[in-house]
Amino acid sequence: MSSYIRYCLVLCALILASAAAFPAQTPKVPTQIPGRDAIFIGDAWYPEQWPESRWEEDLRLMEAANIRMVRIAEFAWSRMEPSEGHYDFEWLDRAIALAAKHNIVVVLGTPTATPPAWLTQKYPDVLRVEENGERAIHGMRAHGSGSSPRYRELCRKITEQMALRYGHNPHVAGWQIDNEQGYAQMSYDEETRRQFQEYLQDKFKTLEDLNTHWTTAYWSQTYDTWQEIPIPVPLESHNPGLALEWKRFTTKTWFDYHKDQIDVLRAHIDPRQFITANFMGFFGGFDHYELSTLLSFASWDDYVGSGHVDRYSNGLTHDLTRGFKRENFWVMETQPGMVNWSPLNNFLNKGEVRAMAWQAIAHGSDGVAYWQWRGALNGQEQIHGSLLGADGTPLPVYAEIQQLGKEFAKVQEAFRGTRPISQVALLNDYDSRWALDLQRHTQKYDYVNVLRSYYQALRPLTQSLDVISPDAPLDSYQLVVAPSLYLIPEARARQLLEFARNGGHLVLGPRAGMKDEFSALLPQRQPGFLVDALGGRVEQFYALEKDFPISGAWGSGESTIWAEQLGKQSPETQVLMKYGKSNGWLDEQPAVLTRAYGKGRITYIGALLDEELMTAAAQWMVKESGVAPVFGPVPSDIEVSRRMGAGKQVFVLINFAQEARTVPLPRTMKLLISDKESNRVELPPYGVEVLAEK
Ligand code: GLA
């Protein structure tokens, strides 16, 4: 079978599988809006902050910058409902119509991150209670309590009014729920505690079960009534089982909060209108996989803050967001040069804003929207980066964004219907991250950094990588890597084993399989239910005071931060790496084990490795799994990515170096940005090229 036919079959299977996984109430709405640009730029626009006489000029300048989308209204509650039950939408009708006149579609934000002053005055109980017991005060944002029934009711009401008004408006493409959910965390009040207890009762059914799973005999924690169970504050001082359930309850709270609004919207809006939420990358406040089941697609807000774009961290976060629904996504906000909230609000270098946008597209985003169009004359964010200055005319970065918009317009057809498809997946698990964060054992063991170190080693070799939940289907992958999969309950172990049995290569990083789903230790050694298949186990783990030598099949280097002494238990298990002279316990002991399993393989890496060894490890994993790079060799500063669609593929090359680079191509290709054919590409610093087959 030709690789092209095989690719088409895999693509069809993936499309069918993702359609089947969709709950009926979540219509699948494409990230590429039918009849509109396949990839586009947009911005956050706040017409309520300006006299109406100014709007036309704003939209004219947007159109001239090739901006095709505006997100509006997400903070405009007091303008839409100036007093309780009195709505004023006429200004918004006019703003939407005017945007349409300039060929700009609208995304409406529900304004529930900023309840008006009349509301919080009249209903002070809707204000969030902080961990220290104090109520939030009006004047900031995200001060409403996500678990307050009254607040939720008020949120539903304003959402319903908006849905009734704009659910069939042809210029409204979709909706964003609230803004950066979880930004201000949970409310720590009695009502929330009651709901938490109810959640626990619903989950465990009996106190006996709860007491057993949490081993509450320890420190006299035994609960005789549900009402005795506290909200765990501070989280890290409490029972790990209780703490993990609190994090899960946080997910449930934000899930219900979103569902409330989504149900109201779906009752009134056209199925063609999408519903999304603007996530905050690796923010760990809730399980994004669960919340994403409610959405048409995921979005995120991509900010650098201080410094410059780190291609690996940024690429990883794009891939994370794509993995929430295993679909393309949007960057709903990104900085037009600088922010106003980080320790040093430096401006990105000339060309960096454009490179950053192209990186988003390369990793599967179909839209990139700038925050914000123009700074309000007053308000907390008046000197944040924007496209226009206080005088209402373009700032220097406007020209760069305008050029980007022109380029997007030029390559529309190459990107239509395409998305990244990979043979390699990194597993990301919120439960494992939370449980580990509560018991790092060494503060240096940072879950996200460990994930990033694996990503940085693997991404240049594969040139395509998915980041997915361990509960996602794994059968389309050849290599699945789980850097810190702390929680491996039996069902999860079964799914991982099935993947390896069917021919996949499963690589476990340190700390794998120590706990069950209640954050209780498994009554086996690590990796728990996978010990027999691996033919090996963790004898003892060590938080390292300093780096120790390690050597073997991948060369010689250092193990750093964390080292596990492994024990080989089967003659079929191979020791790939051993520790050198270190703390006595680890001397000459196995650090990496691998074993053929079914048609595939299981590998366990017990140590964190220095950068060079991590690269060597990644080279071995990729080779052993038969994974080929999606493009071919490129200089190390160049990021190459691929998107595929029916019968086509398109590559994006980005030069992240501060100097020019030449990239030889494997064959003569079309260079879509420079409009020529060539077998090489010259890229200036932050240069970008898009390649298609001739
Ligand atoms: C977040 C918010 C925006 C704005 C920007 C500033 O992403 O969603 O409203 O505050 O930060 O960088």
XYZ file of C-alpha atoms and ligand atoms in Angstrom:
706
model
C 0.000 0.000 0.000
C 1.469 3.391 -0.893
C 2.180 5.665 2.039
C -0.276 8.172 0.570
C -3.181 5.663 0.568
C -2.214 4.569 4.067
C -2.217 8.192 5.142
C -5.740 8.725 3.661
C -7.039 5.645 5.470
C -5.560 6.802 8.775
C -7.036 10.273 8.237
C -10.532 8.831 7.534
C -10.277 6.613 10.629
C -9.242 9.592 12.748
C -12.102 11.719 11.446
C -14.642 8.936 12.103
C -13.216 8.278 15.570
C -13.360 11.936 16.583
C -16.936 12.268 15.271
C -18.009 9.239 17.313
C -16.363 10.618 20.460
C -18.390 13.842 20.256
C -21.336 14.107 22.657
C -24.575 14.909 20.850
C -24.993 18.315 22.496
C -21.656 19.605 21.214
C -22.058 20.288 17.505
C -18.744 20.012 15.765
C -18.033 23.453 14.355
C -14.837 23.817 12.331
C -12.008 26.104 13.369
C -11.932 27.188 9.723
C -15.211 29.021 9.304
C -16.882 27.934 6.046
C -16.797 30.668 3.446
C -14.163 32.644 5.347
C -10.372 32.670 5.369
C -8.882 29.330 6.419
C -6.233 31.067 8.538
C -6.667 34.630 9.698
C -5.663 37.325 12.134
C -7.988 39.047 14.567
C -7.970 41.292 17.599
C -9.763 42.151 20.817
C -11.782 45.308 20.276
C -13.618 47.265 22.944
C -16.109 49.576 21.188
C -17.772 50.289 24.551
C -14.645 52.191 25.595
C -14.858 54.681 22.717
C -17.315 57.164 21.204
C -19.303 55.560 18.428
C -18.036 58.175 15.981
C -14.604 56.522 16.242
C -15.666 52.944 15.388
C -15.654 53.293 11.623
C -12.038 54.493 11.635
C -11.010 51.599 13.880
C -12.626 49.077 11.569
C -11.219 50.730 8.462
C -7.717 50.438 9.923
C -8.395 46.827 10.885
C -9.542 45.972 7.400
C -6.446 47.663 6.010
C -4.342 45.404 8.267
C -6.130 42.317 6.868
C -7.816 41.669 10.203
C -10.750 39.327 9.692
C -12.103 38.786 13.214
C -12.862 40.839 16.305
C -13.698 39.469 19.718
C -15.956 41.844 21.566
C -18.158 42.295 24.624
C -16.352 39.963 27.035
C -16.043 42.733 29.618
C -19.064 44.842 28.629
C -21.711 43.571 31.058
C -22.428 46.986 32.582
C -22.935 48.409 29.092
C -25.248 45.578 27.988
C -27.230 45.482 31.245
C -26.905 48.957 32.781
C -29.334 48.063 35.549
C -30.900 44.795 36.573
C -33.132 43.390 33.837
C -32.709 46.435 31.575
C -30.745 45.550 28.520
C -29.122 47.784 25.951
C -27.852 45.928 22.910
C -28.384 48.546 20.259
C -24.810 49.770 20.420
C -23.616 46.177 20.014
C -25.946 45.630 17.037
C -24.349 48.625 15.380
C -20.784 47.579 16.242
C -21.364 44.107 14.757
C -22.975 45.535 11.605
C -20.129 47.972 11.131
C -17.550 45.186 11.567
C -19.397 43.178 8.910
C -19.262 46.151 6.553
C -15.476 45.889 6.842
C -15.489 42.143 6.193
C -14.779 41.308 9.834
C -16.611 38.511 11.687
C -17.408 38.756 15.346
C -16.757 36.462 18.293
C -18.886 37.411 21.275
C -17.552 36.886 24.760
C -20.000 36.267 27.567
C -19.172 39.064 30.023
C -19.225 36.977 33.176
C -15.634 37.734 34.230
C -16.727 41.291 35.027
C -20.045 41.599 36.862
C -21.241 45.218 37.089
C -21.087 47.294 40.273
C -24.897 47.364 40.667
C -24.849 43.576 40.709
C -22.156 43.091 43.322
C -23.689 45.858 45.465
C -27.121 44.310 45.376
C -25.916 40.704 45.758
C -22.653 40.827 47.747
C -22.860 37.064 48.311
C -21.878 36.516 44.650
C -18.382 37.796 45.378
C -15.694 35.182 45.732
C -14.245 34.402 49.169
C -10.459 34.136 49.196
C -8.540 31.322 50.897
C -7.998 33.610 53.893
C -11.764 34.053 54.296
C -11.949 37.585 52.922
C -14.465 38.501 50.253
C -13.179 39.913 46.957
C -13.974 43.563 46.408
C -15.399 45.128 43.307
C -13.121 46.870 40.815
C -10.929 44.054 39.579
C -12.228 41.184 37.480
C -13.067 37.527 38.015
C -14.514 38.521 41.365
C -17.725 36.500 40.939
C -17.896 33.113 42.635
C -18.077 30.244 40.140
C -19.915 28.118 42.669
C -22.502 30.685 43.778
C -25.960 29.548 42.580
C -27.084 33.165 42.497
C -24.093 34.281 40.443
C -24.584 31.383 38.062
C -28.223 32.350 37.626
C -27.269 35.954 36.836
C -24.646 34.697 34.356
C -27.239 32.508 32.637
C -29.596 35.458 32.323
C -27.174 37.797 30.562
C -25.966 34.905 28.385
C -29.540 34.127 27.403
C -30.227 37.715 26.414
C -27.128 37.721 24.240
C -28.023 34.356 22.716
C -31.547 35.544 21.875
C -30.188 38.664 20.273
C -27.185 37.247 18.358
C -27.787 33.505 18.031
C -28.837 33.941 14.410
C -26.785 36.984 13.509
C -24.907 35.992 10.326
C -21.895 38.078 11.320
C -21.413 36.353 14.674
C -19.225 33.313 14.058
C -19.108 32.049 17.604
C -18.815 32.560 21.321
C -16.193 32.635 24.006
C -17.346 31.681 27.499
C -16.196 34.074 30.220
C -12.506 35.004 30.028
C -9.473 32.956 31.035
C -11.416 30.706 33.347
C -9.874 29.971 36.682
C -7.780 33.131 36.612
C -8.965 34.011 40.095
C -9.453 30.503 41.430
C -12.246 29.096 43.539
C -14.408 30.612 46.213
C -13.663 29.264 49.705
C -17.070 29.766 51.304
C -19.562 27.542 53.092
C -21.671 27.052 49.963
C -18.624 25.791 48.062
C -17.727 23.495 50.931
C -21.260 22.083 50.889
C -21.006 21.453 47.152
C -17.621 19.792 47.633
C -19.104 17.444 50.228
C -21.990 16.695 47.882
C -19.517 15.942 45.095
C -17.636 13.541 47.388
C -20.822 11.807 48.433
C -21.827 11.419 44.828
C -18.454 9.978 43.940
C -17.715 7.677 46.891
C -21.301 6.811 47.840
C -20.220 5.589 51.293
C -17.963 7.157 53.895
C -16.424 3.771 54.431
C -15.186 3.799 50.878
C -13.840 7.320 51.188
C -12.131 6.574 54.497
C -10.511 3.487 52.977
C -9.231 5.174 49.831
C -7.812 8.097 51.813
C -6.479 5.901 54.658
C -8.101 8.264 57.133
C -7.091 6.071 60.066
C -3.890 8.079 59.702
C -3.843 11.126 62.084
C -7.454 10.473 63.195
C -8.833 11.769 59.939
C -11.749 9.319 59.893
C -14.967 11.011 58.764
C -18.291 9.953 60.248
C -20.417 12.446 58.342
C -19.931 14.145 54.977
C -20.318 17.514 56.701
C -17.068 16.997 58.606
C -14.956 17.091 55.452
C -13.062 20.372 55.043
C -11.929 22.317 52.012
C -8.203 21.521 52.061
C -6.419 24.829 52.743
C -3.481 24.982 52.350
C -3.676 22.189 49.857
C -0.190 20.772 50.411
C -0.772 20.251 54.155
C -3.751 17.958 53.644
C -4.353 14.311 52.909
C -3.234 13.686 49.271
C -6.520 11.914 48.509
C -8.574 14.840 49.793
C -6.325 17.347 48.011
C -6.644 15.526 44.686
C -10.433 15.381 44.997
C -10.493 19.119 45.679
C -8.619 19.699 42.405
C -11.104 17.444 40.622
C -13.951 19.326 42.241
C -12.418 22.540 40.919
C -12.656 21.019 37.433
C -16.256 20.078 38.087
C -17.069 23.608 39.245
C -15.638 25.239 36.127
C -17.165 22.526 33.973
C -20.626 23.214 35.413
C -20.078 26.962 35.196
C -19.288 26.617 31.483
C -22.031 24.096 30.886
C -24.586 26.449 32.380
C -23.778 29.095 29.818
C -23.260 26.642 26.969
C -26.661 25.018 27.541
C -28.297 28.439 27.443
C -26.429 29.366 24.274
C -27.112 26.078 22.515
C -30.831 26.399 23.210
C -30.945 29.556 21.121
C -28.019 29.830 18.731
C -27.426 28.432 15.253
C -25.489 25.160 15.233
C -22.951 26.859 12.930
C -21.860 29.171 15.756
C -18.942 27.728 17.691
C -18.370 27.874 21.429
C -14.847 28.091 22.782
C -12.963 29.190 25.900
C -9.639 31.042 26.028
C -7.361 28.848 28.130
C -4.068 29.875 29.681
C -1.672 27.261 28.352
C -0.238 25.181 31.201
C -2.415 26.804 33.845
C -3.126 23.917 36.206
C -6.332 25.062 37.866
C -8.579 22.459 36.232
C -8.479 19.487 33.897
C -8.601 21.034 30.435
C -9.402 17.724 28.745
C -12.657 17.485 30.665
C -13.672 21.083 30.150
C -12.852 20.868 26.442
C -15.491 18.171 25.922
C -18.016 21.004 26.205
C -16.395 23.162 23.525
C -16.519 23.220 19.747
C -12.778 23.803 19.830
C -10.128 25.005 22.282
C -8.354 28.361 22.242
C -5.536 29.793 24.282
C -3.908 33.099 25.118
C -0.274 33.051 24.064
C 1.822 35.576 25.998
C 5.599 35.665 26.331
C 5.722 38.246 29.139
C 9.382 39.047 29.863
C 11.988 37.969 27.340
C 11.489 36.354 23.970
C 9.657 33.476 22.377
C 11.003 30.141 23.563
C 10.224 27.981 20.551
C 9.984 24.806 22.631
C 7.796 26.135 25.440
C 5.573 27.915 22.979
C 5.440 24.975 20.562
C 4.673 22.617 23.432
C 1.814 24.819 24.615
C 0.325 24.979 21.122
C 0.538 21.200 20.912
C -0.978 20.907 24.382
C -3.930 23.037 23.309
C -4.354 21.069 20.084
C -4.422 17.927 22.211
C -7.343 19.107 24.362
C -9.725 18.073 21.615
C -7.196 16.514 19.249
C -8.287 19.149 16.758
C -7.053 22.477 15.452
C -7.488 25.432 17.788
C -7.245 29.226 17.918
C -4.877 31.612 19.624
C -7.553 33.923 20.974
C -5.084 36.446 22.383
C -1.419 37.190 21.813
C 0.790 40.174 22.458
C 1.337 42.775 19.754
C 4.896 43.309 20.988
C 4.607 43.668 24.751
C 2.434 43.151 27.803
C 2.074 45.275 30.935
C 2.034 42.625 33.660
C 5.431 40.933 33.714
C 8.543 41.991 35.673
C 10.118 43.395 32.501
C 7.663 44.326 29.780
C 10.210 44.318 26.969
C 9.045 44.537 23.367
C 9.520 41.490 21.127
C 12.187 42.012 18.469
C 11.240 43.189 15.029
C 9.931 40.140 13.171
C 9.276 38.123 16.340
C 5.554 38.908 16.484
C 5.198 37.607 12.946
C 7.320 34.496 13.641
C 5.220 33.777 16.725
C 1.998 33.935 14.719
C 3.385 31.606 12.083
C 4.453 29.166 14.783
C 0.859 29.072 16.018
C -0.422 28.303 12.513
C 2.301 25.699 11.994
C 1.177 23.875 15.152
C -2.495 23.808 14.180
C -3.981 27.142 15.140
C -6.254 28.583 12.471
C -6.587 32.040 13.972
C -4.254 34.415 15.772
C -5.865 37.373 17.518
C -4.011 40.287 19.077
C -4.770 41.669 22.481
C -5.561 44.452 22.088
C -6.506 46.744 19.255
C -6.116 49.976 21.224
C -5.467 50.656 24.901
C -8.301 52.297 26.821
C -7.406 55.824 27.926
C -7.770 54.714 31.516
C -8.089 51.375 33.291
C -5.583 48.834 34.603
C -4.201 47.862 31.193
C -3.889 51.275 29.558
C -0.225 50.781 28.616
C -0.348 47.184 27.378
C 0.841 46.482 23.822
C -1.655 47.354 21.103
C -1.846 48.030 17.383
C -2.883 51.662 17.732
C -1.503 54.344 20.000
C -3.429 56.600 22.348
C -3.742 58.995 19.396
C -5.683 56.373 17.427
C -3.087 55.909 14.695
C -0.990 52.809 13.935
C 2.050 51.981 16.078
C 5.140 50.493 14.358
C 4.029 46.888 15.055
C 0.858 47.492 12.998
C 2.916 47.223 9.782
C 4.337 43.851 10.816
C 0.877 42.509 11.579
C -0.430 43.945 8.333
C 2.295 42.081 6.420
C 1.349 38.906 8.268
C -2.278 39.371 7.272
C -1.212 39.752 3.634
C 0.815 36.548 3.842
C -2.068 34.662 5.406
C -4.337 35.877 2.601
C -1.854 34.614 0.039
C -1.574 31.058 1.390
C -5.223 30.427 2.294
C -5.778 27.518 -0.031
C -2.626 25.681 1.003
C -3.862 25.602 4.622
C -7.557 24.965 4.033
C -8.603 21.648 5.545
C -5.164 20.878 6.977
C -3.943 19.997 10.451
C -0.854 18.502 12.075
C -0.827 14.700 12.226
C 1.827 12.895 14.216
C 3.075 9.399 14.903
C 4.411 10.373 18.316
C 2.533 11.429 21.442
C 3.611 12.843 24.778
C 1.163 12.079 27.564
C 0.008 14.853 29.855
C -2.143 14.074 32.878
C -3.583 16.676 35.254
C -4.158 14.188 38.081
C -0.511 13.097 37.956
C 0.653 16.696 37.794
C -1.438 17.744 40.798
C -0.501 14.716 42.879
C 3.180 15.174 42.066
C 3.121 18.890 42.728
C 1.843 18.166 46.223
C 4.733 15.778 46.855
C 7.595 16.816 44.615
C 10.083 15.361 47.068
C 12.533 17.848 45.619
C 11.293 21.287 44.670
C 13.383 20.958 41.524
C 11.113 18.248 40.126
C 8.767 20.382 38.093
C 6.192 18.412 36.110
C 5.938 20.920 33.253
C 9.715 21.344 32.984
C 10.149 17.587 32.747
C 7.518 17.427 30.001
C 9.280 20.269 28.247
C 12.674 18.535 28.412
C 11.237 15.484 26.655
C 9.531 17.743 24.120
C 12.697 19.682 23.401
C 14.598 16.467 22.722
C 11.922 14.793 20.613
C 10.375 17.625 18.587
C 13.399 18.413 16.366
C 13.756 14.709 15.536
C 10.134 13.972 14.717
C 9.210 17.525 13.590
C 5.690 16.752 14.755
C 4.411 15.740 18.164
C 1.012 15.430 19.793
C 0.468 16.149 23.477
C -2.553 14.205 24.665
C -4.301 12.767 27.669
C -3.358 9.185 28.625
C -7.053 8.398 28.251
C -7.074 9.390 24.561
C -6.954 6.651 21.907
C -3.323 5.667 21.318
C -3.624 3.291 18.389
C -2.593 5.777 15.683
C 0.832 6.317 17.300
C 4.083 4.420 16.964
C 5.746 6.012 19.978
C 4.019 7.166 23.175
C 6.125 8.847 25.844
C 4.859 9.472 29.382
C 7.398 11.593 31.281
C 5.825 11.706 34.781
C 2.789 9.451 34.761
C 2.555 9.216 38.550
C -1.004 7.836 38.593
C -1.458 4.572 36.721
C -4.636 2.894 37.937
C -5.338 -0.572 36.569
C -7.565 0.535 33.673
C -4.958 2.993 32.476
C -2.263 0.317 32.740
C -4.411 -1.963 30.580
C -4.756 0.657 27.857
C -1.003 1.344 27.890
C -0.211 -2.352 27.704
C -2.608 -2.831 24.826
C -0.828 -0.085 22.923
C 2.538 -1.829 23.381
C 1.103 -5.292 22.711
C -0.230 -4.057 19.370
C 3.166 -2.832 18.234
C 3.637 0.579 19.873
C 6.655 1.658 21.873
C 5.689 2.897 25.333
C 8.338 4.950 27.121
C 7.795 5.784 30.786
C 9.807 8.508 32.430
C 10.582 8.686 36.166
C 7.927 8.520 38.877
C 5.581 6.427 36.776
C 2.966 4.170 38.279
C 3.409 4.974 41.930
C -0.219 5.747 42.735
C -3.812 4.862 42.026
C -6.629 7.255 41.097
C -7.155 8.230 44.753
C -3.543 9.314 45.107
C -2.968 6.266 47.322
C 0.282 4.358 46.923
C -0.164 1.190 44.917
C 0.682 -1.865 46.969
C 3.317 -2.706 44.357
C 6.613 -1.155 43.425
C 6.696 1.297 40.539
C 5.586 1.153 37.779
C 2.786 -0.725 39.548
C 0.597 -2.677 37.164
C 3.327 -2.467 34.506
C 6.073 -4.226 36.511
C 5.457 -7.667 34.995
C 5.350 -6.410 31.425
C 8.550 -4.419 31.911
C 10.250 -7.245 33.761
C 11.657 -4.709 36.139
C 10.786 -2.305 38.923
C 11.934 0.649 40.969
C 13.895 -0.535 44.004
C 14.345 2.936 45.509
C 14.126 6.536 44.339
C 16.488 9.372 45.247
C 16.093 13.144 45.172
C 19.549 14.271 44.102
C 21.633 16.894 45.879
C 23.938 17.015 42.859
C 24.297 15.435 39.452
C 25.566 11.836 39.244
C 27.272 10.061 36.336
C 25.243 7.777 34.139
C 26.322 5.848 31.040
C 25.408 3.088 28.630
C 23.780 2.692 25.226
C 23.046 6.412 24.952
C 26.560 7.554 25.862
C 27.794 9.153 29.072
C 26.510 12.137 30.984
C 24.749 13.125 34.175
C 21.536 12.194 35.867
C 20.081 15.256 37.454
C 17.421 16.148 40.081
C 15.929 12.637 40.257
C 17.271 9.091 40.017
C 15.573 5.770 40.507
C 17.483 2.604 41.201
C 15.899 0.020 38.924
C 15.878 -3.740 39.340
C 15.805 -6.113 36.386
C 13.504 -9.058 37.030
C 13.351 -10.887 33.722
C 16.115 -12.289 31.508
C 14.342 -10.651 28.550
C 14.729 -7.212 30.054
C 17.704 -5.232 28.856
C 19.600 -2.666 30.899
C 20.319 0.298 28.626
C 21.909 2.735 31.085
C 23.569 2.420 34.501
C 24.568 4.927 37.158
C 28.267 5.427 37.832
C 29.808 6.110 41.210
C 27.326 8.248 43.097
C 25.698 7.836 46.529
C 26.691 4.229 47.029
C 23.118 2.982 46.576
C 22.993 3.883 42.913
C 26.550 2.844 41.994
C 26.475 0.502 38.976
C 22.703 0.090 39.286
C 20.326 0.063 36.291
C 18.828 3.423 35.324
C 16.999 2.500 32.111
C 15.278 -0.777 31.277
C 13.640 -1.918 28.068
C 11.805 -5.043 27.052
C 10.039 -6.263 23.925
C 6.378 -6.715 24.759
C 3.847 -8.261 22.361
C 4.521 -6.700 18.976
C 5.920 -3.581 20.650
C 8.144 -2.511 23.514
C 8.149 -0.966 26.970
C 10.993 1.223 28.188
C 11.409 2.745 31.654
C 13.753 5.710 32.170
C 14.377 6.089 35.896
C 16.420 9.289 35.858
C 16.159 12.823 34.627
C 18.969 13.226 32.107
C 21.146 16.148 31.095
C 20.270 17.809 27.786
C 22.760 15.894 25.658
C 21.754 12.509 27.041
C 18.087 13.422 26.709
C 18.732 14.045 23.005
C 20.522 10.709 22.675
C 17.619 9.022 24.470
C 15.167 10.659 22.067
C 17.260 9.533 19.084
C 17.115 5.969 20.357
C 13.343 6.120 21.010
C 12.633 7.473 17.551
C 14.886 4.942 15.814
C 13.626 2.011 17.850
C 10.021 2.971 17.042
C 10.635 3.450 13.318
C 9.495 7.078 13.399
C 10.688 9.255 10.513
C 10.906 13.064 10.629
C 8.016 14.591 8.704
C 10.286 16.787 6.576
C 13.990 15.938 6.820
C 17.150 17.509 8.177
C 17.132 21.272 8.838
C 19.664 23.479 10.699
C 19.115 23.344 14.471
C 17.718 26.897 14.769
C 15.024 26.173 12.218
C 11.665 24.843 13.292
C 9.849 22.882 10.630
C 6.227 21.771 10.982
C 3.768 20.032 8.747
C 0.011 20.285 8.282
C -1.866 17.741 6.197
C -5.204 17.666 4.450
C -6.876 15.530 1.822
C -4.223 15.020 -0.843
C -1.953 17.817 0.305
C 0.685 18.767 2.795
C 2.162 22.120 3.688
C 5.317 22.884 5.684
C 6.224 25.960 7.693
C 9.884 26.847 8.257
C 10.755 29.406 10.937
C 14.224 30.715 11.704
C 14.485 31.358 15.452
C 18.167 32.364 15.189
C 19.384 35.933 15.315
C 21.312 35.324 12.089
C 20.319 34.333 8.569
C 20.118 30.622 7.773
C 20.023 28.631 4.541
C 17.835 25.528 4.462
C 18.508 23.024 1.681
C 15.239 21.353 0.658
C 14.938 17.624 -0.086
C 13.422 18.462 -3.499
C 12.359 21.495 -5.500
C 9.286 22.915 -3.788
C 6.947 25.883 -4.041
C 7.900 28.720 -1.682
C 4.484 30.243 -1.097
C 5.501 33.414 0.750
C 8.259 34.407 -1.663
C 6.263 33.157 -4.660
C 8.883 31.021 -6.359
C 10.159 27.491 -6.755
C 13.489 26.435 -5.352
C 15.451 23.632 -3.726
C 16.722 25.950 -0.975
C 15.315 28.610 1.333
C 17.159 31.660 2.655
C 15.741 32.812 5.967
C 16.696 36.079 7.708
C 16.414 36.251 11.543
C 12.787 35.374 12.424
C 12.290 34.582 8.742
C 9.388 32.355 7.733
C 8.648 30.372 4.596
C 5.711 28.166 3.671
C 6.441 25.206 1.413
C 4.118 23.157 -0.724
C 4.769 20.386 -3.231
C 5.224 21.469 -6.850
C -5.270 38.185 29.459
C -6.702 38.650 29.405
C -6.877 39.917 28.625
C -5.774 40.896 28.968
C -4.446 40.271 28.661
C -3.276 41.191 28.888
O -4.939 37.327 28.475
O -7.562 37.669 28.878
O -8.133 40.450 28.960
O -5.843 41.206 30.307
O -4.280 39.157 29.497
O -2.054 40.584 28.553
